[in-house]
C-alpha atoms as a PDB file:
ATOM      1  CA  UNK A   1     197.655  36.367  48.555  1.00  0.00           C
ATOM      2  CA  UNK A   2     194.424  36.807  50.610  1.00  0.00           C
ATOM      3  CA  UNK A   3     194.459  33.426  52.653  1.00  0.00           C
ATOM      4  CA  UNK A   4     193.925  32.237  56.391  1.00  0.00           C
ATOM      5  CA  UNK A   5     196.024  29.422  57.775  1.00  0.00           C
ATOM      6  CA  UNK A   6     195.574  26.942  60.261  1.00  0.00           C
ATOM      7  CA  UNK A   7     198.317  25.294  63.154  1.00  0.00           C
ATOM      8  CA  UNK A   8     198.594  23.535  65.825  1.00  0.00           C
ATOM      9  CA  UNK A   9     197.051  20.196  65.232  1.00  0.00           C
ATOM     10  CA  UNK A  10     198.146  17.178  65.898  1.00  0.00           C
ATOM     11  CA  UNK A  11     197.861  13.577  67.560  1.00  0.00           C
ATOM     12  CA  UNK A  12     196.426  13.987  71.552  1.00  0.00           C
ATOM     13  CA  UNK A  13     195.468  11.776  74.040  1.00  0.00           C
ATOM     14  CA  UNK A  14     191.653  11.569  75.453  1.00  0.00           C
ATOM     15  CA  UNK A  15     191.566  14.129  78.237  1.00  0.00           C
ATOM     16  CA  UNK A  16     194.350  16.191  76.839  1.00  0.00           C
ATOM     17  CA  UNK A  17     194.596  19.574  75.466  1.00  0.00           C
ATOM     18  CA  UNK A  18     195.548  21.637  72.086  1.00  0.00           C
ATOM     19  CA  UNK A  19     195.651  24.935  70.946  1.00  0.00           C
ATOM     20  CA  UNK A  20     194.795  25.949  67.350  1.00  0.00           C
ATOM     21  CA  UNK A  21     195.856  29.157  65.582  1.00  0.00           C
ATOM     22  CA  UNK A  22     194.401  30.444  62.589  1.00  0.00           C
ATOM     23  CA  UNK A  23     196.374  33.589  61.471  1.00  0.00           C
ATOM     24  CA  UNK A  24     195.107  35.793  58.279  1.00  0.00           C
ATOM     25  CA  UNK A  25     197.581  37.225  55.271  1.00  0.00           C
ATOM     26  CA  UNK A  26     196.544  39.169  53.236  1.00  0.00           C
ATOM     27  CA  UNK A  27     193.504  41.465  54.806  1.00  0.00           C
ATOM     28  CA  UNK A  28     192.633  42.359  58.492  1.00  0.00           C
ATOM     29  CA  UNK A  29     191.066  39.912  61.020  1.00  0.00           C
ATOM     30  CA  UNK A  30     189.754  43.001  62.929  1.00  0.00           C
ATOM     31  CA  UNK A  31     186.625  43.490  60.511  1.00  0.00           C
ATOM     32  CA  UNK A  32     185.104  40.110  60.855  1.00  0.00           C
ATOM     33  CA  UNK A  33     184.003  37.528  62.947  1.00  0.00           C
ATOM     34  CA  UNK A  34     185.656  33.732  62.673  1.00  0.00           C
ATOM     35  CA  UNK A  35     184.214  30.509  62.949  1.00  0.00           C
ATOM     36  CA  UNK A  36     186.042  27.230  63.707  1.00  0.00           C
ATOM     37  CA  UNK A  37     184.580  23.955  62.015  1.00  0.00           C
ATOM     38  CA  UNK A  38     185.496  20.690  61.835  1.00  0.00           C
ATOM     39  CA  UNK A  39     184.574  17.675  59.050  1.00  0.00           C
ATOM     40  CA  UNK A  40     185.365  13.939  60.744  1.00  0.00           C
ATOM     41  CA  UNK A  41     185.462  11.358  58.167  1.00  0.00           C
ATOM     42  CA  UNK A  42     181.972  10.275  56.635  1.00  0.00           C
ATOM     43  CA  UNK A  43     180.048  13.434  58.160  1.00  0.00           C
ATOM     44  CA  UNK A  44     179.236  17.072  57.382  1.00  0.00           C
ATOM     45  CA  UNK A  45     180.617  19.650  58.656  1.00  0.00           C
ATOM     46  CA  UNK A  46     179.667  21.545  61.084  1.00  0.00           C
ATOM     47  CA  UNK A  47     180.311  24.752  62.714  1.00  0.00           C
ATOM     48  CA  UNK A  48     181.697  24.118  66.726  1.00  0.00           C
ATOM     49  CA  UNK A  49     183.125  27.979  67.932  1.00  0.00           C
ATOM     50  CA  UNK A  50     182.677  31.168  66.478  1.00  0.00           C
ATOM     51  CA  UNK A  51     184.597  34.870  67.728  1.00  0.00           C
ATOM     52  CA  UNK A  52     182.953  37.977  67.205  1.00  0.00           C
ATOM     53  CA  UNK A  53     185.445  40.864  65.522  1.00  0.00           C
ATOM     54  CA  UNK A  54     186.311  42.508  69.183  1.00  0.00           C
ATOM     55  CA  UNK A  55     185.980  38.824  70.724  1.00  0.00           C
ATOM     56  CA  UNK A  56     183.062  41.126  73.138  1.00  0.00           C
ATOM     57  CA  UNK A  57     180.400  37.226  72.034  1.00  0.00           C
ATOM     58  CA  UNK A  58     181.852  34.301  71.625  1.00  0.00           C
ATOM     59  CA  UNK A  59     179.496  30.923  70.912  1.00  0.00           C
ATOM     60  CA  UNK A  60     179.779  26.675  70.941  1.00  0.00           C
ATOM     61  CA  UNK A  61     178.120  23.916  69.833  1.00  0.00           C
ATOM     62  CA  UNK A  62     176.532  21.846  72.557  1.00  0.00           C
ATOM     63  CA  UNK A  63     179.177  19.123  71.705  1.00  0.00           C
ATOM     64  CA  UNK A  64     181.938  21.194  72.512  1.00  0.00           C
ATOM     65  CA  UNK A  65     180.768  23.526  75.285  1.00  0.00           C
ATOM     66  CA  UNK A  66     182.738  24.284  78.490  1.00  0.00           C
ATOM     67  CA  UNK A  67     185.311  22.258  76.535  1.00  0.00           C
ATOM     68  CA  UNK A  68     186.857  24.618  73.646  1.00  0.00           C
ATOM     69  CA  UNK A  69     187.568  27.977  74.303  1.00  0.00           C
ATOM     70  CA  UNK A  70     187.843  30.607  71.465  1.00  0.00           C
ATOM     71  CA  UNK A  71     189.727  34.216  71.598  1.00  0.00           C
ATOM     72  CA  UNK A  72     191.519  36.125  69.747  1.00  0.00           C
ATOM     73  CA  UNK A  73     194.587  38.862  69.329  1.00  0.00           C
ATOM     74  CA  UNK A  74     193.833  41.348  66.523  1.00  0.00           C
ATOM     75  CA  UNK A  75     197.422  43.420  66.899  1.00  0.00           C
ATOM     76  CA  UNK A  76     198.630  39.649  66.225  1.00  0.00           C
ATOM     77  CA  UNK A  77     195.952  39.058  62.808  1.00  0.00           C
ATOM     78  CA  UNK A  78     195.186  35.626  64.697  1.00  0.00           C
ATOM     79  CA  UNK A  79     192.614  33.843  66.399  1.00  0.00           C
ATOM     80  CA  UNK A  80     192.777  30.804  68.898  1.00  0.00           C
ATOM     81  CA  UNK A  81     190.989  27.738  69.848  1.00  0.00           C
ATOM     82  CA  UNK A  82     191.873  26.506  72.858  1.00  0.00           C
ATOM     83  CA  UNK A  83     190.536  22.389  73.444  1.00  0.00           C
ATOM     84  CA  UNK A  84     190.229  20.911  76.418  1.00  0.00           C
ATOM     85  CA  UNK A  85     189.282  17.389  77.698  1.00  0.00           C
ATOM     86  CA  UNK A  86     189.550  16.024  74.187  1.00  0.00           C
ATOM     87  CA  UNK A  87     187.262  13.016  73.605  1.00  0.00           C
ATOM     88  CA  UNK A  88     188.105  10.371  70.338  1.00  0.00           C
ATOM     89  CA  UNK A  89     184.601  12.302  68.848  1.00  0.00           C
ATOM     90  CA  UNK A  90     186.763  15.225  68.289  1.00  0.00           C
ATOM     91  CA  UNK A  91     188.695  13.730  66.145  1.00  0.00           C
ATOM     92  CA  UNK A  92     188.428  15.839  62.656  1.00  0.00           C
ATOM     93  CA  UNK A  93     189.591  18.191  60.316  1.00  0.00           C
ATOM     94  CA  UNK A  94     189.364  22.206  61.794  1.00  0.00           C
ATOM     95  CA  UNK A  95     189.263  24.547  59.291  1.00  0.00           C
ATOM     96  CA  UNK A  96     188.407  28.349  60.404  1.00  0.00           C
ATOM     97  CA  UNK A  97     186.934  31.001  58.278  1.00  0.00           C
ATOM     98  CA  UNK A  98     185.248  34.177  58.439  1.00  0.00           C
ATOM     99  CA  UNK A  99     181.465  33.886  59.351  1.00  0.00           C
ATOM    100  CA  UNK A 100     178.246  34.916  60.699  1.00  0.00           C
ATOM    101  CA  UNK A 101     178.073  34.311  64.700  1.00  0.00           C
ATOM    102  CA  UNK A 102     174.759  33.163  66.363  1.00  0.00           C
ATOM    103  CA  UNK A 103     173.303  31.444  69.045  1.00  0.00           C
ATOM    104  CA  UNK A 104     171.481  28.467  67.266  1.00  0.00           C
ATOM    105  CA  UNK A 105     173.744  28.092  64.040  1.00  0.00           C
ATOM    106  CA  UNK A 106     177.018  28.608  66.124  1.00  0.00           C
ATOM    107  CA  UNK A 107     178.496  30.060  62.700  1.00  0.00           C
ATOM    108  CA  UNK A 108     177.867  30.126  59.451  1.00  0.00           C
ATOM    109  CA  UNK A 109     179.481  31.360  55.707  1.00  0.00           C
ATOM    110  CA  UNK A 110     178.798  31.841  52.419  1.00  0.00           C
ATOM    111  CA  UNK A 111     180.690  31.865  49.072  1.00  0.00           C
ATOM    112  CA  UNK A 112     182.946  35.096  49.468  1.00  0.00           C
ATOM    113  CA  UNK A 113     184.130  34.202  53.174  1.00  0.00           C
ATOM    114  CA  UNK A 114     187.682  33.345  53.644  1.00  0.00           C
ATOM    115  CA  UNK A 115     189.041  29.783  54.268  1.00  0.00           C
ATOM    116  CA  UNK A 116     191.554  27.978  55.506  1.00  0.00           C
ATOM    117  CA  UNK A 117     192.743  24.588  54.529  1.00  0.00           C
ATOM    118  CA  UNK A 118     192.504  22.672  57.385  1.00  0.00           C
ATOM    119  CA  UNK A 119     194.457  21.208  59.983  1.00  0.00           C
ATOM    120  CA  UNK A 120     194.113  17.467  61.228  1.00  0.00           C
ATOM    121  CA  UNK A 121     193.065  16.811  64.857  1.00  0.00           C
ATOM    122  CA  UNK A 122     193.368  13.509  66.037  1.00  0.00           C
ATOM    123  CA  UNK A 123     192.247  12.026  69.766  1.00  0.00           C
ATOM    124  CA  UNK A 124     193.647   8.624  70.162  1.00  0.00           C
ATOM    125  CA  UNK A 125     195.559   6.650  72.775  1.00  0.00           C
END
Protein backbone atom coordinates (compact mmCIF):
# COMPACT_ATOMS: atom_id res chain seq x y z
CA UNK A 1 0.00 0.00 0.00
CA UNK A 2 1.49 3.28 -1.38
CA UNK A 3 0.06 5.83 1.28
CA UNK A 4 1.39 8.86 3.46
CA UNK A 5 0.08 9.35 6.96
CA UNK A 6 -0.38 12.13 9.11
CA UNK A 7 0.17 12.55 13.36
CA UNK A 8 0.42 14.63 15.80
CA UNK A 9 -2.64 16.76 15.88
CA UNK A 10 -4.58 17.62 18.38
CA UNK A 11 -6.43 20.28 20.69
CA UNK A 12 -3.71 23.42 21.66
CA UNK A 13 -3.98 26.45 23.32
CA UNK A 14 -3.41 30.03 21.47
CA UNK A 15 0.31 30.64 21.77
CA UNK A 16 1.19 27.02 22.06
CA UNK A 17 3.03 24.65 19.97
CA UNK A 18 2.64 21.17 17.89
CA UNK A 19 4.55 19.07 15.86
CA UNK A 20 3.13 17.18 12.85
CA UNK A 21 4.63 14.08 11.20
CA UNK A 22 3.77 12.85 7.96
CA UNK A 23 5.64 9.51 7.35
CA UNK A 24 5.39 7.64 3.72
CA UNK A 25 4.78 3.57 3.21
CA UNK A 26 5.04 2.32 0.49
CA UNK A 27 7.71 4.41 -1.85
CA UNK A 28 10.64 6.78 -0.87
CA UNK A 29 10.19 10.36 0.49
CA UNK A 30 13.75 11.10 -0.79
CA UNK A 31 12.56 11.70 -4.54
CA UNK A 32 10.04 14.38 -3.92
CA UNK A 33 9.24 17.43 -2.41
CA UNK A 34 6.12 17.68 0.32
CA UNK A 35 3.69 20.19 0.90
CA UNK A 36 1.62 20.70 4.08
CA UNK A 37 -2.05 22.11 3.60
CA UNK A 38 -4.71 22.72 5.62
CA UNK A 39 -8.83 23.01 4.80
CA UNK A 40 -10.73 24.98 7.96
CA UNK A 41 -14.34 24.50 7.79
CA UNK A 42 -16.25 26.52 4.97
CA UNK A 43 -12.89 27.44 3.01
CA UNK A 44 -10.51 26.06 0.38
CA UNK A 45 -7.65 24.75 0.89
CA UNK A 46 -4.70 26.03 0.69
CA UNK A 47 -1.14 25.19 0.59
CA UNK A 48 0.85 26.79 4.03
CA UNK A 49 4.69 24.88 3.97
CA UNK A 50 6.31 23.04 1.43
CA UNK A 51 10.07 20.87 1.80
CA UNK A 52 12.15 20.44 -1.04
CA UNK A 53 13.50 16.52 -1.48
CA UNK A 54 17.06 17.34 0.38
CA UNK A 55 15.08 19.99 2.63
CA UNK A 56 18.27 22.48 0.84
CA UNK A 57 14.42 25.33 0.10
CA UNK A 58 11.91 25.29 2.22
CA UNK A 59 8.72 27.94 1.68
CA UNK A 60 5.38 29.51 3.81
CA UNK A 61 2.47 31.19 3.27
CA UNK A 62 2.44 34.73 4.55
CA UNK A 63 -0.15 33.51 7.19
CA UNK A 64 2.08 31.18 8.66
CA UNK A 65 5.58 32.63 8.28
CA UNK A 66 8.20 32.78 11.08
CA UNK A 67 5.49 30.68 12.75
CA UNK A 68 5.65 26.95 11.22
CA UNK A 69 8.73 25.44 10.58
CA UNK A 70 9.09 22.51 8.05
CA UNK A 71 12.09 19.77 7.84
CA UNK A 72 12.54 16.65 7.25
CA UNK A 73 14.55 13.11 7.97
CA UNK A 74 14.78 10.99 4.80
CA UNK A 75 16.77 7.83 6.62
CA UNK A 76 13.42 8.15 8.80
CA UNK A 77 10.77 8.31 5.31
CA UNK A 78 9.18 11.36 7.34
CA UNK A 79 8.72 14.89 7.24
CA UNK A 80 7.85 17.48 10.07
CA UNK A 81 5.94 20.56 10.70
CA UNK A 82 6.83 22.18 13.51
CA UNK A 83 3.89 25.17 14.73
CA UNK A 84 4.52 27.72 16.79
CA UNK A 85 2.49 30.58 18.39
CA UNK A 86 -0.73 28.93 17.29
CA UNK A 87 -3.54 31.45 16.70
CA UNK A 88 -7.60 30.07 16.72
CA UNK A 89 -7.10 30.88 12.55
CA UNK A 90 -5.06 27.82 12.47
CA UNK A 91 -7.48 25.84 13.35
CA UNK A 92 -7.95 23.14 10.32
CA UNK A 93 -7.48 20.00 8.82
CA UNK A 94 -3.41 19.35 7.66
CA UNK A 95 -3.09 17.00 5.18
CA UNK A 96 0.57 16.67 3.47
CA UNK A 97 1.32 15.38 0.07
CA UNK A 98 3.88 15.34 -2.46
CA UNK A 99 4.07 18.65 -4.52
CA UNK A 100 5.60 21.26 -6.54
CA UNK A 101 7.56 23.95 -4.22
CA UNK A 102 7.55 27.71 -5.15
CA UNK A 103 7.78 31.00 -3.96
CA UNK A 104 4.27 32.49 -4.88
CA UNK A 105 2.09 29.19 -4.86
CA UNK A 106 3.88 27.88 -1.63
CA UNK A 107 2.99 24.26 -3.09
CA UNK A 108 1.03 22.80 -5.33
CA UNK A 109 -0.22 18.99 -6.77
CA UNK A 110 -1.87 17.37 -9.26
CA UNK A 111 -3.83 14.10 -9.74
CA UNK A 112 -0.95 11.40 -9.38
CA UNK A 113 0.64 13.08 -6.12
CA UNK A 114 0.37 11.21 -2.96
CA UNK A 115 -2.02 12.09 -0.06
CA UNK A 116 -2.60 11.78 3.21
CA UNK A 117 -5.84 11.79 5.05
CA UNK A 118 -5.62 14.40 7.29
CA UNK A 119 -5.13 15.13 10.74
CA UNK A 120 -7.34 17.64 12.85
CA UNK A 121 -5.68 20.75 14.37
CA UNK A 122 -7.56 22.59 16.71
CA UNK A 123 -6.50 26.14 18.60
CA UNK A 124 -8.90 26.80 21.34
CA UNK A 125 -8.80 27.78 25.00
Amino acid sequence: QVQLVESGGGLVQPGGSLRLSCSASGFTLDYYAIGWFRQAPGKEREGVACISKSADNTYYSDSVKGRFTGSRDNAKNTVYLQMNSLKPEDTAVYYCATAWCSKISVATTRGGDYWGKGTLVTVSS
